[in-house]
Amino acid sequence: MPIRPSDLDRVKALPLFAQASDELFRDMLGGGFLQKFPAGTTLLTEGDPVDFLYILLEGAVELEGTWNDKATTLAVLKPVSAFILAAVVLDSNGLMSAHTLESSQILMVSGEALRRAMMRDARFCFTVAQELAGCYRGVVRALKNQKLRGGMERLANYLISQQARCGGGETFALPHEKRVLASLLGMTPENLSRAFASLGDYGVSVSGPNVTIHRPVVLQRLAKPDALIDQAGPTGDTPASAAELERWTPEPARAVS
Amino acid sequence: MPIRPSDLDRVKALPLFAQASDELFRDMLGGGFLQKFPAGTTLLTEGDPVDFLYILLEGAVELEGTWNDKATTLAVLKPVSAFILAAVVLDSNGLMSAHTLESSQILMVSGEALRRAMMRDARFCFTVAQELAGCYRGVVRALKNQKLRGGMERLANYLISQQARCGGGETFALPHEKRVLASLLGMTPENLSRAFASLGDYGVSVSGPNVTIHRPVVLQRLAKPDALIDQAGPTGDTPASAAELERWTPEPARAVS
DNA sequence: CGCGTCATTGAAGCATCTCAAATGCGGTGG
DNA sequence: CCACCGCATTTGAGATGCTTCAATGACGCG
């Protein structure tokens, strides 16, 4: 499984690696694998030791946590994203399971090599710290989202974010199964259905995976999007969702309040 | 406001600074203040730029997030803890407000100086990355706690953690006002009261701030503590709570599953 | 002593979950 | 091409948990 140059370029385009020297970059990827996994493959199990940093190049990966036979989705990743960086930096075990939602191509980078590179190059180490800080802030947003908002409000804000991420047109597609979306938003599939139905009163119509927001202003009055919870503020510019953790890159210094 | 040597020692004992050279340490604290604040002082407001790393030496600080006129407590810090490290590393604005719960003594370290030190010393930078990774994992635990457990389960697990933190005796004291605890656990004060009352059936009695766990086994069967959510596993050894974010130091490699 | 805050208790309303059944859709095999 | 199957989604009804509003009791401080 040789790594294609075009894949290498995509990895190097990640903020995490963009500033690393070619030498450092080559060293790190020395002990790496590029692998394809079918949909539904479990990549990591909660509680197991983590030996590799995973980088998703194609497909989609779900991160989930479980307790007492219940499961909840903590994030859904799309390319290009690195995940479980925190466990790798601490050489610890994962707090969440990871499995593919679609057939996925994944680059696995040796955790050992990554930590060595960090110790060797302060600049790269700083970039990792920035990435981790960004991840941290992503989960803080998710926690605020969960504790401060109700189900319909979470859904409304998700739709507004997703719309921005899809280019801003009044109709766009949901990127995952509704069942996954429900778990991500912290509700049951039944409840998500009902929440979608209720949003009809706010000018939202749903047809399969396609959503149309007919009256954005009305929906926003319900959603009250917030720059400190949803990554894209009320004016909706920046992509990425509050819930899609880890995938977010260091924020611009002084983001809009 | 000169910094007393004894305070310096306490700061240097933080995992974050323990490995830094004396020179680096002195450089960083050059642009720092040591200040006392009365109870109820707002140190930081959500959304404002963050110019300093805060280190709590005495007292207690609450971190909270707000949305739509509702507020929720994200963490309660006790000495010695550094906070808002993530915002400092990204030179960004805070996602949460901070205010003192008691009269507190706080060391403020220049964010500029901290970032410079990181770029200069890969070893220190690595430690910061480890700290951030630990913080990240703390919030992930909190998010799982919030999404997967109900109110009584969260309280039961909190009590078990708190008991361990207080030395393991069957009677111990709650460290904060119940109103704050309720917000930390993601419920209303009324509901916390009822939850405490319900725990009577599980051998828990409450008298003011004092809690007694008469039948630990019964409570544990309800709580089902989990090493991947609560920092202390079922056997209860390590201190610190799932909800008290940021204050947690890098975990030992390979914590008990 | 009186005031204000915190904690507790009760009752009503709302949101969410669970269980159950019906609907709709895509894909397989005949 | 069509019938059938499996799965995701939807819908309904009842139970549960949580919130809100309101009132009372307990405590500490001026």
mmCIF file of N, CA, C and O (backbone and C1' of nucleotides) in Angstrom, chain B residues 177 179, chain C residues 3-7, chain D residues 24-29:
data_model
loop_
_atom_site.group_PDB
_atom_site.id
_atom_site.type_symbol
_atom_site.label_atom_id
_atom_site.label_comp_id
_atom_site.label_asym_id
_atom_site.label_seq_id
_atom_site.Cartn_x
_atom_site.Cartn_y
_atom_site.Cartn_z
ATOM 1 N N GLU B 177 -21.874 25.437 46.425
ATOM 2 C CA GLU B 177 -23.314 25.603 46.593
ATOM 3 C C GLU B 177 -24.065 24.599 45.716
ATOM 4 O O GLU B 177 -23.622 24.268 44.628
ATOM 5 N N ARG B 179 -26.722 25.045 44.106
ATOM 6 C CA ARG B 179 -27.142 25.719 42.877
ATOM 7 C C ARG B 179 -26.068 25.610 41.782
ATOM 8 O O ARG B 179 -26.367 25.353 40.611
ATOM 9 P P DC C 3 -38.128 43.274 57.093
ATOM 10 O "O5'" DC C 3 -37.082 43.066 55.907
ATOM 11 C "C5'" DC C 3 -35.826 43.751 55.951
ATOM 12 C "C4'" DC C 3 -34.785 42.901 55.253
ATOM 13 C "C3'" DC C 3 -35.284 42.267 53.957
ATOM 14 O "O3'" DC C 3 -34.582 42.828 52.851
ATOM 15 C "C1'" DC C 3 -34.060 40.716 55.305
ATOM 16 P P DG C 4 -35.020 42.485 51.351
ATOM 17 O "O5'" DG C 4 -33.926 41.408 50.923
ATOM 18 C "C5'" DG C 4 -32.538 41.695 51.147
ATOM 19 C "C4'" DG C 4 -31.730 40.437 50.876
ATOM 20 C "C3'" DG C 4 -32.161 39.721 49.583
ATOM 21 O "O3'" DG C 4 -31.000 39.394 48.828
ATOM 22 C "C1'" DG C 4 -32.277 38.224 51.442
ATOM 23 P P DT C 5 -31.139 38.759 47.395
ATOM 24 O "O5'" DT C 5 -30.468 37.325 47.588
ATOM 25 C "C5'" DT C 5 -29.289 37.221 48.382
ATOM 26 C "C4'" DT C 5 -29.100 35.769 48.781
ATOM 27 C "C3'" DT C 5 -29.347 34.784 47.635
ATOM 28 O "O3'" DT C 5 -28.248 33.891 47.557
ATOM 29 C "C1'" DT C 5 -30.567 34.143 49.552
ATOM 30 P P DC C 6 -28.118 32.928 46.316
ATOM 31 O "O5'" DC C 6 -28.345 31.484 46.967
ATOM 32 C "C5'" DC C 6 -27.653 31.166 48.176
ATOM 33 C "C4'" DC C 6 -28.335 29.983 48.842
ATOM 34 C "C3'" DC C 6 -28.623 28.819 47.881
ATOM 35 O "O3'" DC C 6 -28.034 27.642 48.415
ATOM 36 C "C1'" DC C 6 -30.545 29.373 49.169
ATOM 37 P P DA C 7 -28.108 26.267 47.618
ATOM 38 O "O5'" DA C 7 -29.358 25.551 48.300
ATOM 39 C "C5'" DA C 7 -29.323 25.298 49.698
ATOM 40 C "C4'" DA C 7 -30.631 24.683 50.124
ATOM 41 C "C3'" DA C 7 -31.073 23.479 49.283
ATOM 42 O "O3'" DA C 7 -31.267 22.384 50.160
ATOM 43 C "C1'" DA C 7 -32.837 25.058 49.523
ATOM 44 P P DT D 24 -47.205 29.942 51.461
ATOM 45 O "O5'" DT D 24 -46.184 29.011 52.246
ATOM 46 C "C5'" DT D 24 -46.231 27.595 52.061
ATOM 47 C "C4'" DT D 24 -44.912 27.006 52.521
ATOM 48 C "C3'" DT D 24 -44.408 27.587 53.851
ATOM 49 O "O3'" DT D 24 -44.260 26.546 54.801
ATOM 50 C "C1'" DT D 24 -42.681 27.512 52.227
ATOM 51 P P DG D 25 -43.823 26.920 56.306
ATOM 52 O "O5'" DG D 25 -42.295 26.481 56.318
ATOM 53 C "C5'" DG D 25 -41.952 25.136 55.961
ATOM 54 C "C4'" DG D 25 -40.435 24.993 55.922
ATOM 55 C "C3'" DG D 25 -39.717 25.448 57.195
ATOM 56 O "O3'" DG D 25 -38.738 24.484 57.532
ATOM 57 C "C1'" DG D 25 -38.858 26.613 55.318
ATOM 58 P P DA D 26 -37.911 24.661 58.848
ATOM 59 O "O5'" DA D 26 -36.494 25.143 58.289
ATOM 60 C "C5'" DA D 26 -35.765 24.285 57.428
ATOM 61 C "C4'" DA D 26 -34.414 24.919 57.098
ATOM 62 C "C3'" DA D 26 -33.653 25.421 58.334
ATOM 63 O "O3'" DA D 26 -32.301 25.025 58.219
ATOM 64 C "C1'" DA D 26 -33.901 27.168 56.752
ATOM 65 P P DC D 27 -31.339 25.197 59.480
ATOM 66 O "O5'" DC D 27 -30.308 26.305 58.992
ATOM 67 C "C5'" DC D 27 -29.727 26.198 57.681
ATOM 68 C "C4'" DC D 27 -29.171 27.549 57.278
ATOM 69 C "C3'" DC D 27 -28.364 28.235 58.369
ATOM 70 O "O3'" DC D 27 -26.996 28.254 57.994
ATOM 71 C "C1'" DC D 27 -29.833 29.744 57.226
ATOM 72 P P DG D 28 -25.922 28.810 59.038
ATOM 73 O "O5'" DG D 28 -25.659 30.254 58.428
ATOM 74 C "C5'" DG D 28 -25.399 30.372 57.028
ATOM 75 C "C4'" DG D 28 -25.291 31.835 56.658
ATOM 76 C "C3'" DG D 28 -24.414 32.665 57.596
ATOM 77 O "O3'" DG D 28 -23.636 33.561 56.817
ATOM 78 C "C1'" DG D 28 -26.603 33.583 57.530
ATOM 79 P P DC D 29 -22.504 34.425 57.419
ATOM 80 O "O5'" DC D 29 -23.052 35.894 57.220
ATOM 81 C "C5'" DC D 29 -23.684 36.251 55.967
ATOM 82 C "C4'" DC D 29 -24.280 37.631 56.096
ATOM 83 C "C3'" DC D 29 -23.474 38.573 56.996
ATOM 84 O "O3'" DC D 29 -23.316 39.826 56.375
ATOM 85 C "C1'" DC D 29 -25.716 38.452 57.744
#
